[in-house]
XYZ file of C-alpha atoms in Angstrom:
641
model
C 33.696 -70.683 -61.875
C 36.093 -72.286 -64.498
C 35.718 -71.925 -67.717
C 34.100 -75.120 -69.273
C 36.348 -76.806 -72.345
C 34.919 -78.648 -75.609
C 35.586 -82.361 -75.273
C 38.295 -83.000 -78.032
C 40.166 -86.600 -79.352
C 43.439 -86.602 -78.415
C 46.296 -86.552 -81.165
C 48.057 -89.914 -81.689
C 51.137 -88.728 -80.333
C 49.298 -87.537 -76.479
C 47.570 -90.812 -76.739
C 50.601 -92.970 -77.310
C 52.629 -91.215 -74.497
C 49.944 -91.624 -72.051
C 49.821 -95.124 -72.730
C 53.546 -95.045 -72.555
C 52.919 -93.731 -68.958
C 51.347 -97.341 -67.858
C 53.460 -99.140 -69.846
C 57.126 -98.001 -69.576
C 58.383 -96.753 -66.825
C 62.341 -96.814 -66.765
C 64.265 -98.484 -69.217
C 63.744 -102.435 -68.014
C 60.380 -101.974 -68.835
C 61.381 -100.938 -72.850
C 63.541 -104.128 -72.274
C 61.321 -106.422 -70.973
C 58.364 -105.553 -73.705
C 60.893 -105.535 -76.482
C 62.287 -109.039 -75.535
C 59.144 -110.514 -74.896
C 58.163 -109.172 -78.412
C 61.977 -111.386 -79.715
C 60.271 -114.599 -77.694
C 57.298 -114.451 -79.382
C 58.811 -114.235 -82.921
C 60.295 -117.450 -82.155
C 63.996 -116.119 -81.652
C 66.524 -118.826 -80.306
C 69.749 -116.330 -80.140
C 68.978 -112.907 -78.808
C 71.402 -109.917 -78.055
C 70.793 -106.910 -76.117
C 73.387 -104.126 -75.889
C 72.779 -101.206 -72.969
C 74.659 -97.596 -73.056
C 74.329 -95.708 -70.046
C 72.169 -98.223 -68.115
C 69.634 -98.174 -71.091
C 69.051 -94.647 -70.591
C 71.203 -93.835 -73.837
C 70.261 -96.398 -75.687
C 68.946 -100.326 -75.922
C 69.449 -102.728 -78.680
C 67.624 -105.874 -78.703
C 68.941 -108.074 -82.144
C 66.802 -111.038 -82.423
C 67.171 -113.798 -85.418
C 63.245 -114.568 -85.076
C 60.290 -114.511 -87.896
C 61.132 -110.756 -88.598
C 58.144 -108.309 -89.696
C 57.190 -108.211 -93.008
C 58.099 -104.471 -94.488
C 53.828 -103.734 -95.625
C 53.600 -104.648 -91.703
C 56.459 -102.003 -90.314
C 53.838 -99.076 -90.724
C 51.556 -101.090 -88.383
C 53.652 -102.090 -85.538
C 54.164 -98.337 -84.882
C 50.611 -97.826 -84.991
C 48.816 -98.883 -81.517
C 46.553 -101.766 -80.991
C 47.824 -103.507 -83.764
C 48.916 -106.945 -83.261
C 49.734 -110.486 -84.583
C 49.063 -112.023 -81.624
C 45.580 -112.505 -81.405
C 42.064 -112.057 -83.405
C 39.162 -112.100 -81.579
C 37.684 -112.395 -78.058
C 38.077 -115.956 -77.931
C 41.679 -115.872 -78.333
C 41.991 -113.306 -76.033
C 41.010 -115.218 -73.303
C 43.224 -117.905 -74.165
C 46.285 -116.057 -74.905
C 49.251 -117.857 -74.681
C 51.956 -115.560 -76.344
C 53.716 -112.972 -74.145
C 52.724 -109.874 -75.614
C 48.966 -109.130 -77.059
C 48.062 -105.724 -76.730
C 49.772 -104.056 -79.326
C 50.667 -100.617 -76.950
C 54.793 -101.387 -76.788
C 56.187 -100.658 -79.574
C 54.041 -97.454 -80.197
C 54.567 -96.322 -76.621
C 58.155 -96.874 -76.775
C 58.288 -94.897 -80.135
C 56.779 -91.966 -78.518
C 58.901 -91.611 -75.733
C 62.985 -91.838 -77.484
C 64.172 -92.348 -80.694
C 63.428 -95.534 -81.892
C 64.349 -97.647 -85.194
C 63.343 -101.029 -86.127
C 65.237 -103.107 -88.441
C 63.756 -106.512 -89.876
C 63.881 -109.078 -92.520
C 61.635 -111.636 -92.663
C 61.773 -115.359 -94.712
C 60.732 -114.207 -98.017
C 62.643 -110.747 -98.378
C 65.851 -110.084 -99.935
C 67.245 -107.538 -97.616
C 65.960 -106.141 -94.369
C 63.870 -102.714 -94.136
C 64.330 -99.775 -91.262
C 61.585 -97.763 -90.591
C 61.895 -94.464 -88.136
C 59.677 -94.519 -84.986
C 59.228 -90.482 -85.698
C 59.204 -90.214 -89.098
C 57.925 -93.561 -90.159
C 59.762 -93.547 -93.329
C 60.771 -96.863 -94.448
C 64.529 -97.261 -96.041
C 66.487 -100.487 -97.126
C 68.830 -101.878 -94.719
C 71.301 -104.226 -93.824
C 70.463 -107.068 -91.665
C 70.409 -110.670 -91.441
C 66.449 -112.370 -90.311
C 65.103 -111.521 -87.443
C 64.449 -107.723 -86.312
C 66.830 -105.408 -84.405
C 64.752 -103.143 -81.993
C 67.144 -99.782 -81.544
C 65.952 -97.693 -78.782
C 67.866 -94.095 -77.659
C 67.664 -91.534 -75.492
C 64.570 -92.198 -73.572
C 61.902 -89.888 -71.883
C 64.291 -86.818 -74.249
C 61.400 -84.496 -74.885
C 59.953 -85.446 -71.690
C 62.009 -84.449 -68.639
C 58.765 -84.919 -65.969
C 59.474 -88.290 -66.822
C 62.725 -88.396 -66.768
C 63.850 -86.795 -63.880
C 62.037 -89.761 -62.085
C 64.483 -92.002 -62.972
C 67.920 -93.052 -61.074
C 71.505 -93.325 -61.176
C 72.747 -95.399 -64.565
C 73.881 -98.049 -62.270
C 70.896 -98.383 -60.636
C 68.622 -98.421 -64.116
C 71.213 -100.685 -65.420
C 70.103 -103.043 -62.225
C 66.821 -103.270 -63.342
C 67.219 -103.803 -66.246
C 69.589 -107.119 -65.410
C 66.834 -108.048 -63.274
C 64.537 -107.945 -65.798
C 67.030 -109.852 -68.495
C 67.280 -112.651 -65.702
C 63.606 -113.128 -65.125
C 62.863 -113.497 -68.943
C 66.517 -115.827 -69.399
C 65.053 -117.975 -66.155
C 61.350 -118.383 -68.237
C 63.561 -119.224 -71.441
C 66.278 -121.307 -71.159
C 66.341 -122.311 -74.687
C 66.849 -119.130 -75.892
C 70.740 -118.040 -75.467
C 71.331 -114.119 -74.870
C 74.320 -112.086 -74.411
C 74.424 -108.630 -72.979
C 76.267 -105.766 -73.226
C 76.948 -102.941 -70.905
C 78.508 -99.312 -72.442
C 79.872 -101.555 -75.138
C 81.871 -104.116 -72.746
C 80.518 -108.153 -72.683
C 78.666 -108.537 -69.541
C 76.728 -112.234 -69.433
C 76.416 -114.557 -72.001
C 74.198 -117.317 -70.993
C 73.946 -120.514 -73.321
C 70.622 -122.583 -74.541
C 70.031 -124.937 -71.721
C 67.679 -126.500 -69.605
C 65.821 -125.353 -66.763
C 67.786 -126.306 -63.606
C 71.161 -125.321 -65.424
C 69.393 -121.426 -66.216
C 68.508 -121.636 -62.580
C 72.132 -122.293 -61.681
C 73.834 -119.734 -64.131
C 71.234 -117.011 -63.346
C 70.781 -116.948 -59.850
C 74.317 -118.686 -58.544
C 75.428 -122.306 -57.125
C 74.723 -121.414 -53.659
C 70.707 -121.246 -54.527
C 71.318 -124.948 -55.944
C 73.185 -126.222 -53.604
C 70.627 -125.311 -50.716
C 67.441 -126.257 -53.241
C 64.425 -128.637 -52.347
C 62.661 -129.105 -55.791
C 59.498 -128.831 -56.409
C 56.961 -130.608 -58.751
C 53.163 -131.472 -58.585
C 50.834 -132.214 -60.798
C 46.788 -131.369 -60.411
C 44.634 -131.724 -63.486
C 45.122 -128.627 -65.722
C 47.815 -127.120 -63.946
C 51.167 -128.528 -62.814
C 54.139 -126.258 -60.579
C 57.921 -127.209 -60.402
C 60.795 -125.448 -59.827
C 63.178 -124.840 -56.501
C 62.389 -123.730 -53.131
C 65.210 -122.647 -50.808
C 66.220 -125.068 -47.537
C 64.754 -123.115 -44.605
C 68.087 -123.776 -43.240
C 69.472 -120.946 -46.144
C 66.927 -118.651 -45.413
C 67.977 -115.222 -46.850
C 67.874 -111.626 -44.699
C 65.824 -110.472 -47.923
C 63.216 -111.158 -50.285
C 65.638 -110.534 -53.515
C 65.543 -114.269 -54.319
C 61.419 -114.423 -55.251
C 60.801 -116.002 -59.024
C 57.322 -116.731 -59.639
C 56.567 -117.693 -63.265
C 53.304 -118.397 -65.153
C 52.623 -120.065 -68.082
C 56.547 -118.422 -68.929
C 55.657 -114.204 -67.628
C 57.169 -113.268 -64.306
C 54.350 -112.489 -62.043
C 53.874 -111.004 -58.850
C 50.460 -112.676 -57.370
C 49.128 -112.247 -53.446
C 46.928 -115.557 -53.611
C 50.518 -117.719 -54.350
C 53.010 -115.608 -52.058
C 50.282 -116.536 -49.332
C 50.360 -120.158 -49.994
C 54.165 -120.067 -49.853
C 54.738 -118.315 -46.507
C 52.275 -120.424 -44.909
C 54.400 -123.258 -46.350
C 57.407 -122.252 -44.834
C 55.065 -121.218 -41.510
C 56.486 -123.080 -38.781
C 60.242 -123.524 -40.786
C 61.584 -119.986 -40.863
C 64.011 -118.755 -38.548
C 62.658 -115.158 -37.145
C 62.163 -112.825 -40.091
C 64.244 -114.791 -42.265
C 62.949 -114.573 -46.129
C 62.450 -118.086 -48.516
C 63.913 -117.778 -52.155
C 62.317 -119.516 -54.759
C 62.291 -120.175 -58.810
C 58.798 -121.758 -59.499
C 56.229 -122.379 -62.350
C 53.099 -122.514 -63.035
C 51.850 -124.133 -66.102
C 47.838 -123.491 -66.274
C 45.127 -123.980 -69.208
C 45.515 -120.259 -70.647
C 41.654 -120.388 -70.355
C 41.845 -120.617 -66.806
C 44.070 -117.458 -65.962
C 43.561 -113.949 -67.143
C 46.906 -111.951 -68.412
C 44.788 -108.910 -69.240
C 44.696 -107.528 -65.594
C 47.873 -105.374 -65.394
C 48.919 -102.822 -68.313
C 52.254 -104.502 -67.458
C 51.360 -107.759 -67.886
C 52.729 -107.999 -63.925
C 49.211 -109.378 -62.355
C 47.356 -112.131 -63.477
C 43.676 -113.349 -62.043
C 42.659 -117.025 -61.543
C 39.964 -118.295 -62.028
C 39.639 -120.702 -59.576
C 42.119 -118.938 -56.991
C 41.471 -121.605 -53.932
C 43.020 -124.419 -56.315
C 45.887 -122.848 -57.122
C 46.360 -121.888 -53.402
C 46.253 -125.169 -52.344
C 48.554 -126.421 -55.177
C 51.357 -124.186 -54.079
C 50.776 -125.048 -50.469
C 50.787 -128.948 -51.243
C 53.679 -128.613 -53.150
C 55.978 -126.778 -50.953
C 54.982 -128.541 -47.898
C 55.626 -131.716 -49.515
C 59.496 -130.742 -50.431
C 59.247 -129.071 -47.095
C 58.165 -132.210 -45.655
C 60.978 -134.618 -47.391
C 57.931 -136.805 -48.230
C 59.328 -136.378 -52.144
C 54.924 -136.414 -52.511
C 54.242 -139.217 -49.906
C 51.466 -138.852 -47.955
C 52.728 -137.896 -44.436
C 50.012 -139.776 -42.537
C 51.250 -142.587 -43.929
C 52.943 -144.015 -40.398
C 54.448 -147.547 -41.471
C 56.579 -145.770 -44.111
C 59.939 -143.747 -43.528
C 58.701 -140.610 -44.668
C 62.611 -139.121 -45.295
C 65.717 -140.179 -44.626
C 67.172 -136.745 -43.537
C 69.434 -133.964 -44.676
C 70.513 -130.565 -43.922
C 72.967 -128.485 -45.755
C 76.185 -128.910 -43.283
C 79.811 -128.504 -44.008
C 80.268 -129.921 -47.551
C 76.947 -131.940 -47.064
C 73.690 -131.999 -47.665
C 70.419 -133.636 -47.360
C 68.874 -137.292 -49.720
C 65.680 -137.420 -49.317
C 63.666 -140.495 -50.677
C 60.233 -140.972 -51.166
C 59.970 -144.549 -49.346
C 62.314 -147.072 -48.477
C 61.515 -149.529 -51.822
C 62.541 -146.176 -54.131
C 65.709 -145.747 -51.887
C 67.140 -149.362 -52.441
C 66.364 -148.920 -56.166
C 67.515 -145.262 -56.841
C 70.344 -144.799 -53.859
C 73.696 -146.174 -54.888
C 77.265 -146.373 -53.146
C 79.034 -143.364 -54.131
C 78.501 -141.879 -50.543
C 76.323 -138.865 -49.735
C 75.294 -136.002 -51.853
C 76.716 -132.556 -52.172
C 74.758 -129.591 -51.496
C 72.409 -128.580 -53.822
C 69.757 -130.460 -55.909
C 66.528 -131.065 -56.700
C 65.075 -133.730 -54.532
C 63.203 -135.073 -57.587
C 66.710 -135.577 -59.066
C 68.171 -137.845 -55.894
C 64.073 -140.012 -56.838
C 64.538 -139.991 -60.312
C 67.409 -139.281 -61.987
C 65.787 -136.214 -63.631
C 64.348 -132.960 -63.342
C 61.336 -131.555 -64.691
C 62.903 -130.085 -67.491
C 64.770 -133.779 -68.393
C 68.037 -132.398 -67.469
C 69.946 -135.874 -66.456
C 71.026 -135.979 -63.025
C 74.512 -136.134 -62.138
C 74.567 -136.075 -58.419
C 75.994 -138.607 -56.219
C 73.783 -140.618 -54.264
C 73.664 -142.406 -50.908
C 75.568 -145.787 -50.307
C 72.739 -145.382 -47.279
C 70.184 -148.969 -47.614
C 67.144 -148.065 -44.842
C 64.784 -150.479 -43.955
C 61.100 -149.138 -43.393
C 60.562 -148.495 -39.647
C 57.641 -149.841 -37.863
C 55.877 -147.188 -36.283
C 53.128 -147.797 -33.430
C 50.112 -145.736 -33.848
C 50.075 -142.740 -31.819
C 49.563 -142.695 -28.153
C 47.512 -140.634 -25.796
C 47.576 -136.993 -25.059
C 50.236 -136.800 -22.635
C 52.570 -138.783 -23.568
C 53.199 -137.375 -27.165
C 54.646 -134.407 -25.643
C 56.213 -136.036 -22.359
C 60.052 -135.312 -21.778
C 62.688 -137.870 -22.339
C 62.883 -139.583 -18.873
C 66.489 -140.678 -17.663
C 64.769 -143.491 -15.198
C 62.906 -145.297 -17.978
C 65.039 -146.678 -21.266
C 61.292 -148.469 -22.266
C 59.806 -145.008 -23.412
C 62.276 -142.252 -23.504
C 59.920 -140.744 -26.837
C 56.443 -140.288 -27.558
C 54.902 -143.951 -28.111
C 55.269 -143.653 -31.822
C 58.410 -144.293 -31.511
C 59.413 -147.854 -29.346
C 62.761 -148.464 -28.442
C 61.874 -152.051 -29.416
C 62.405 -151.339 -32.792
C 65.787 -150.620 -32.609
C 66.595 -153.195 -30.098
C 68.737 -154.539 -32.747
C 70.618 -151.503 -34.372
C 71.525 -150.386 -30.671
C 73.638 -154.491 -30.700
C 75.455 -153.402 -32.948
C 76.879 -150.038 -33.604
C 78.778 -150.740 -36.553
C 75.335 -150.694 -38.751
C 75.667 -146.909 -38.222
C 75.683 -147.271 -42.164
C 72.198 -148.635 -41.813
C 71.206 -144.910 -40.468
C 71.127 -141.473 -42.190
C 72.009 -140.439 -38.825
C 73.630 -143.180 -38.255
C 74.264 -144.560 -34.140
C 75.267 -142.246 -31.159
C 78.119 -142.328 -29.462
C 77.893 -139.858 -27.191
C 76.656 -136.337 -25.345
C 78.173 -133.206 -25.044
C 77.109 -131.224 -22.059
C 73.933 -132.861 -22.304
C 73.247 -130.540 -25.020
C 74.273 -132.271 -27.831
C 74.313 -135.969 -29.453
C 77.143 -136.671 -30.677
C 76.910 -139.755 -33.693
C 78.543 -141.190 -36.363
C 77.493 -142.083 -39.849
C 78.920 -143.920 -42.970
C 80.046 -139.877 -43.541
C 81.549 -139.434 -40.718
C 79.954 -136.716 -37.498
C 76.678 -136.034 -36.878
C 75.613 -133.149 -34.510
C 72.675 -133.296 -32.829
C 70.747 -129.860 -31.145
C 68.826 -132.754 -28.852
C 66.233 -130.242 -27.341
C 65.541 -129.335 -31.157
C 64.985 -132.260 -32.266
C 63.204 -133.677 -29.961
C 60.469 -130.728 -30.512
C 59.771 -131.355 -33.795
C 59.458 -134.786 -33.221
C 56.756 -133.903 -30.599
C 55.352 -131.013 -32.466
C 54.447 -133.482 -35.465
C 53.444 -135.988 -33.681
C 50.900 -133.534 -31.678
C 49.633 -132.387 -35.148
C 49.177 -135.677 -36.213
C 47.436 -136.741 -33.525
C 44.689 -133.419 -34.014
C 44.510 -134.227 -37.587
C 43.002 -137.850 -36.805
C 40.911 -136.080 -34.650
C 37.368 -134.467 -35.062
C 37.401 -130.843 -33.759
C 36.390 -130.284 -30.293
C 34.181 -127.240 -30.030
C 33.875 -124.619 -26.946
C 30.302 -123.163 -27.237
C 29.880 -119.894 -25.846
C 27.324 -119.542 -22.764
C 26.398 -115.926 -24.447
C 27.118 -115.537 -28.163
C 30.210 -113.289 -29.503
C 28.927 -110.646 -31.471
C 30.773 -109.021 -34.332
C 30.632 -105.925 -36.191
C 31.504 -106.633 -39.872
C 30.606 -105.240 -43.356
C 27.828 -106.638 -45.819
C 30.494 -108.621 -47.636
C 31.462 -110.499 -44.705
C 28.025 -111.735 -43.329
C 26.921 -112.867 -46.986
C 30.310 -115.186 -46.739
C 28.669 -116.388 -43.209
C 25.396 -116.946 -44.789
C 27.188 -118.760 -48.201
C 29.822 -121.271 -46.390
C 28.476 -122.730 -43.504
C 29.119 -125.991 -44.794
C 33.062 -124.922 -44.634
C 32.691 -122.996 -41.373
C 31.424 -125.668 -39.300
C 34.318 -128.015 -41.132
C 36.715 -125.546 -39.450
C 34.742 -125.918 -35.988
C 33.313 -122.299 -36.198
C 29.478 -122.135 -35.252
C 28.722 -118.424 -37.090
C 24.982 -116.771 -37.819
C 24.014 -113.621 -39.299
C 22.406 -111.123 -36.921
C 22.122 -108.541 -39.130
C 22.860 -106.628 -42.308
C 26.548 -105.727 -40.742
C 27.256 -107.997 -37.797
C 27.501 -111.528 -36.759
C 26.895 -113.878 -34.019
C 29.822 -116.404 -32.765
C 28.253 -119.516 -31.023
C 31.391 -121.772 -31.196
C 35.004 -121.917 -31.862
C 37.641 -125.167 -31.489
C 38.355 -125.378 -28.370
C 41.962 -125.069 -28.589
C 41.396 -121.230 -29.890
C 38.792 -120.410 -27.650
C 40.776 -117.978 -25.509
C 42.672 -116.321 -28.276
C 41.366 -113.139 -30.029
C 38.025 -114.331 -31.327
C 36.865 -111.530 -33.102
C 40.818 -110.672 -35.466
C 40.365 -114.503 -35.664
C 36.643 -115.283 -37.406
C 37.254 -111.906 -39.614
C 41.103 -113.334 -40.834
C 38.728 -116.622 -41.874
C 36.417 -114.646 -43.857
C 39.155 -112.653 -45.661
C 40.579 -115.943 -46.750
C 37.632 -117.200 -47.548
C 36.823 -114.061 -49.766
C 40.451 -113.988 -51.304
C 41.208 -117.770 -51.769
C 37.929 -119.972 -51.230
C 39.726 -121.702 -48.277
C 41.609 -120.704 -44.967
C 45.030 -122.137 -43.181
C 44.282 -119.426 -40.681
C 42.656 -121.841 -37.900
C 45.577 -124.648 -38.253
C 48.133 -121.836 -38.442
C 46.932 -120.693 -34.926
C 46.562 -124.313 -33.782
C 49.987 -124.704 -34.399
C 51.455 -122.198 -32.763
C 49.969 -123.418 -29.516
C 51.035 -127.081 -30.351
C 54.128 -126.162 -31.149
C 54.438 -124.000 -27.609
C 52.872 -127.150 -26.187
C 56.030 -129.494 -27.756
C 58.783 -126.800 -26.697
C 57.726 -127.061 -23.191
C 57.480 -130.913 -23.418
C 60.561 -132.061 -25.391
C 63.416 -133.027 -23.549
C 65.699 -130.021 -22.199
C 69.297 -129.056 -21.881
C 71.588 -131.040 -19.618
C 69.019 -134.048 -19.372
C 71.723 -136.679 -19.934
C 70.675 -139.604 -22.154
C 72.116 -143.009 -22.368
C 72.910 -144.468 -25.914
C 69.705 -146.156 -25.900
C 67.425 -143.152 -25.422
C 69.717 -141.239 -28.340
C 69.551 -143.849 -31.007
C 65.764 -143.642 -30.066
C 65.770 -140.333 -30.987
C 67.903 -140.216 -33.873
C 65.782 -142.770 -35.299
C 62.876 -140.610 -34.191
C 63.895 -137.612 -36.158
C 64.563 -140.186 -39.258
C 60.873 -141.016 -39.389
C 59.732 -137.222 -38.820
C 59.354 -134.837 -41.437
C 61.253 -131.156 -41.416
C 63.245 -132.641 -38.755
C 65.598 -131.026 -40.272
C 64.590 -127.649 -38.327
C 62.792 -127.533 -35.146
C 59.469 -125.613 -34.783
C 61.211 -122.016 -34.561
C 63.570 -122.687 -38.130
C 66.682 -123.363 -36.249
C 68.381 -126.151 -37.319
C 68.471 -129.358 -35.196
C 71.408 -131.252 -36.858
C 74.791 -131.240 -38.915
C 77.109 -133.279 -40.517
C 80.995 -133.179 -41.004
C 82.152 -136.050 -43.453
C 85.738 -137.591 -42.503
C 87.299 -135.323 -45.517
C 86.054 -132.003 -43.685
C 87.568 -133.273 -40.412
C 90.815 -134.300 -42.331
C 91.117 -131.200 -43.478
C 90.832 -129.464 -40.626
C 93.479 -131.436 -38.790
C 95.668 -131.467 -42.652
C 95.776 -135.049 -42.428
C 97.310 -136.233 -45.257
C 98.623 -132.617 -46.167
């Protein structure tokens, strides 16, 4: 039998470095808390100088409020903060830091001095993080935050952490993520004494684009929606420039980097039927939210938050994304008698101008030819980003006229090939030849067309057309799939949800949890075409599921529902799997290789994919078109050289 020990307080010092233990971890997270402490003072100019990766030593100089010197004693001493005052506040924080652990963690873990002078003193004041003696100093306002040798008298701790180069790798990550949240702050770094980045006030988009590199710009949708008391904006990558890995994931609120599960689901099922294989979306996006309805105080870290009303902001993200996704620039995509896009992909030196609707392309699209690679779609609309930088893009000489688009037809024939003895319906019916009786007369309105008119087929594989531009490639199979596969969806959206009831009822073994969520949302379930009753205290009865799901696996399927149900308020789950069967359905319909086509049937479909949203990739991510402007193909043959 042990021997039983008096319960004792802890000494400060125990008490600090176990706090230290949830709060810093390597030397980004001293960085991270001591420059969100600089943002919160107000500082515009901030410099932070690293020795040894930050392991030696970090050095944050800010030129913010600065700390009164009858305060220094009390931002060593824990829980003691400026931030906030009371309960109320608390719940409504809106400042990055709050709890008052960093700077007396940090202190108990290295050898730390802090410098400051605020407004109304002379000369600045150090004060020792060991000692705590305070001594007269030289510095300008603001407060210099000197941190050395970290985790010293604690080598558990530090023999957990890495290489220099490695800690110094985190801790750029970490300077990135705050200099993306703050672009009107200007920092410079230093690195064993040697200039490293220096990164000047700015907007948004132009932090973006010195932060994370051109190549993210030029392959960026943007992003903006607004819903009440929240709003998110920002870039999303072009499925097109998918990356192998998920080092490209920014996900801001209210200014503090966040990881969150509810808002990394709503963006993959965004990008859900976009993605190429395993391919990974990069994205920079923000959330601005009513501090009241989001709750910082989750994570010692700061690095979680919790929603209140999770299912909103689910669906928010999802909107959002699938509308810059969808090239609809916002517009609803039901919307039939309106060009939804006229298309883009990143090509060779080119890259996709999307417009809202066709009275927003004659007034915003001018003749200066077609865009480069790389903005915000908002800034081809507009002229401007969220963040009011101006845009100085080039825009389309392209002048579209609104396509008429015939409801859509029956069943079959929205996923029946392209049919070489017919011209009269080589598409789906939503999509008559007779509207483009006239472009097909004349060939030199290819201008008229993003995609401009065909001219030909390449081992009937391939359409081969021309544009104001110059080439346009066409993966005709591709195409033609998400043209089906949207117009299949379309057609079950208008639809109500046909049901296959069981002859004997599905029964389920679940927990407690689950069955009260069967018992609470039966209004939703039967929305979703899911017939589901309680048959006891851990298991469930299945009398009905759509019909289209029926022989799929029931049981993974009506759990996944509740989960999302539990987690989110809602669930994609059913119209995810519905989609993967339509979009089987449209590979096996649309129009395969060596069918040949005659110009007729190809300007059909070109003018198909221009009134289809992410036509830009078919069903499986890969892309369905490209373009080649005359300069790309002068080059190649050094015309003019």
């Amino acid at each position: 039998m042990t021997q039983r020990k008096e319960i004792q307080a802890l000494p400060e010092q125990l008490v600090n470095q176990i706090a230290a233990g949830e709060v810093i971890e390597r030397p980004a997270s001293v960085l991270k808390e001591v420059l969100e402490n600089a943002i919160d003072a107000g500082a515009s100019q901030i410099e932070v100088r690293l020795e040894g990766g930050g392991i030696r030593r970090i050095c944050v100089i800010d030129d913010g409020s600065g700390i009164p010197v009858d305060e220094l004693p009390l931002a060593l001493t824990q829980h003691a903060t400026s931030k906030i005052r009371s309960l109320e506040e608390l719940e409504s924080v809106s400042s990055m830091g709050f709890r008052g652990e960093a700077l007396a963690s940090i202190a108990s873990v290295s050898r730390m001095t802090i410098t400051s002078r605020s407004a109304d003193q002379e000369h600045a004041f150090s004060i020792c993080g060991t000692s705590r003696e305070i001594t007269p100093a030289a510095g300008g306002l603001g407060t210099t935050i000197d941190v050395k040798q970290l985790f010293e008298h604690i080598p558990a701790r530090r023999k957990f952490l890495k290489t220099e180069g490695t800690e110094f790798g985190h801790a750029v990550d970490a300077l990135e993520r705050i200099a993306m949240a703050n672009p009107h702050i200007s920092f410079r770094i230093f690195h064993n004494q040697k200039p490293y980045k220096q990164w000047q006030a700015t907007d948004s988009f132009q932090r973006v684009r010195d932060v994370i590199g051109e190549e993210f710009i030029e392959h960026g949708l943007e992003v903006q929606m607004d819903h009440g008391l929240a709003r998110v904006h920002g870039m999303i990558i072009h499925p097109t420039a998918a990356r192998a890995r998920a080092d490209k994931q920014f996900l801001f609120v209210n200014g503090r980097f966040i990881r969150d599960r509810t808002i990394s689901h709503a963006i993959r099922q965004a990008y859900s039927d976009v993605l190429h294989g395993d391919r990974q979306a990069a994205y920079v996006l923000f959330l601005e939210i009513a501090p009241e309805l989001v709750d910082v105080n989750v994570h010692p870290a700061k690095s979680e938050v919790r929603f209140r009303e999770s299912g909103a902001v689910y669906r928010l993200f999802t909107q959002a994304l699938k509308a810059a996704l969808s090239n609809t620039g916002g517009q609803n995509q039901s919307d039939a008698n309106t060009v939804l896009s006229a298309l883009g992909r990143p090509g060779v030196g080119q890259a996709s101008d999307l417009v809202k609707n066709s009275n927003e392309l004659q007034q915003n699209l001018g003749s200066q030819g077609l865009l480069t690679p790389g903005t915000f779609q908002n800034h081809h609309v507009s002229g401007h980003s969220t963040t009011g930088h101006a845009s100085s893009f080039p825009t389309s000489s392209y002048q579209q006229n609104p396509l008429e688009l015939a409801p859509v037809g029956d069943w079959q024939s929205a996923y029946a090939p392209i049919s070489d003895s017919t011209i009269k319906a080589p598409l789906p019916s939503s999509v008559p030849l007779a509207n483009f009786a006239d472009s097909t007369k004349h060939e030199s309105d290819a201008d008229n067309f993003p995609l401009g008119m065909a001219i030909g087929q390449l081992h009937g594989i391939y359409i081969l057309a021309q544009n104001q531009s110059g080439l346009v490639l066409v993966d005709m199979h591709a195409a033609h799939e998400r043209v089906v596969y949207e117009q299949l969806k379309q057609l079950h959206d208008q639809q109500d949800i046909v049901t296959q009831e069981f002859l004997v009822p599905f029964l389920i073994a679940c927990t407690e949890k689950e069955v009260a969520i069967v018992e609470s949302e039966q209004e939703l379930l039967l929305e979703l075409g899911l017939r589901l009753h309680a048959s006891g205290p851990k298991s469930i009865t299945v009398r009905a599921v759509p019909a289209l799901l029926a022989r799929g696996d029931i049981e993974s399927l009506v759990l996944g529902v509740l989960k999302d149900i539990n987690d989110i308020g809602s669930t994609e789950r059913l119209a995810l799997q519905r989609n993967e069967i339509l979009s089987t359905m449209a590979c096996h319909g649309a129009v395969r290789a060596n069918k040949f086509l005659n110009i007729a049937e190809m300007n059909a479909l070109l003018r198909a994919m221009e009134a289809t949203e992410k036509a830009d990739n078919c069903n499986h991510g890969r892309p369905t078109w490209f373009q080649w402007s005359m300069r790309d193909l002068d080059k190649l043959f050094m015309r003019g050289e």
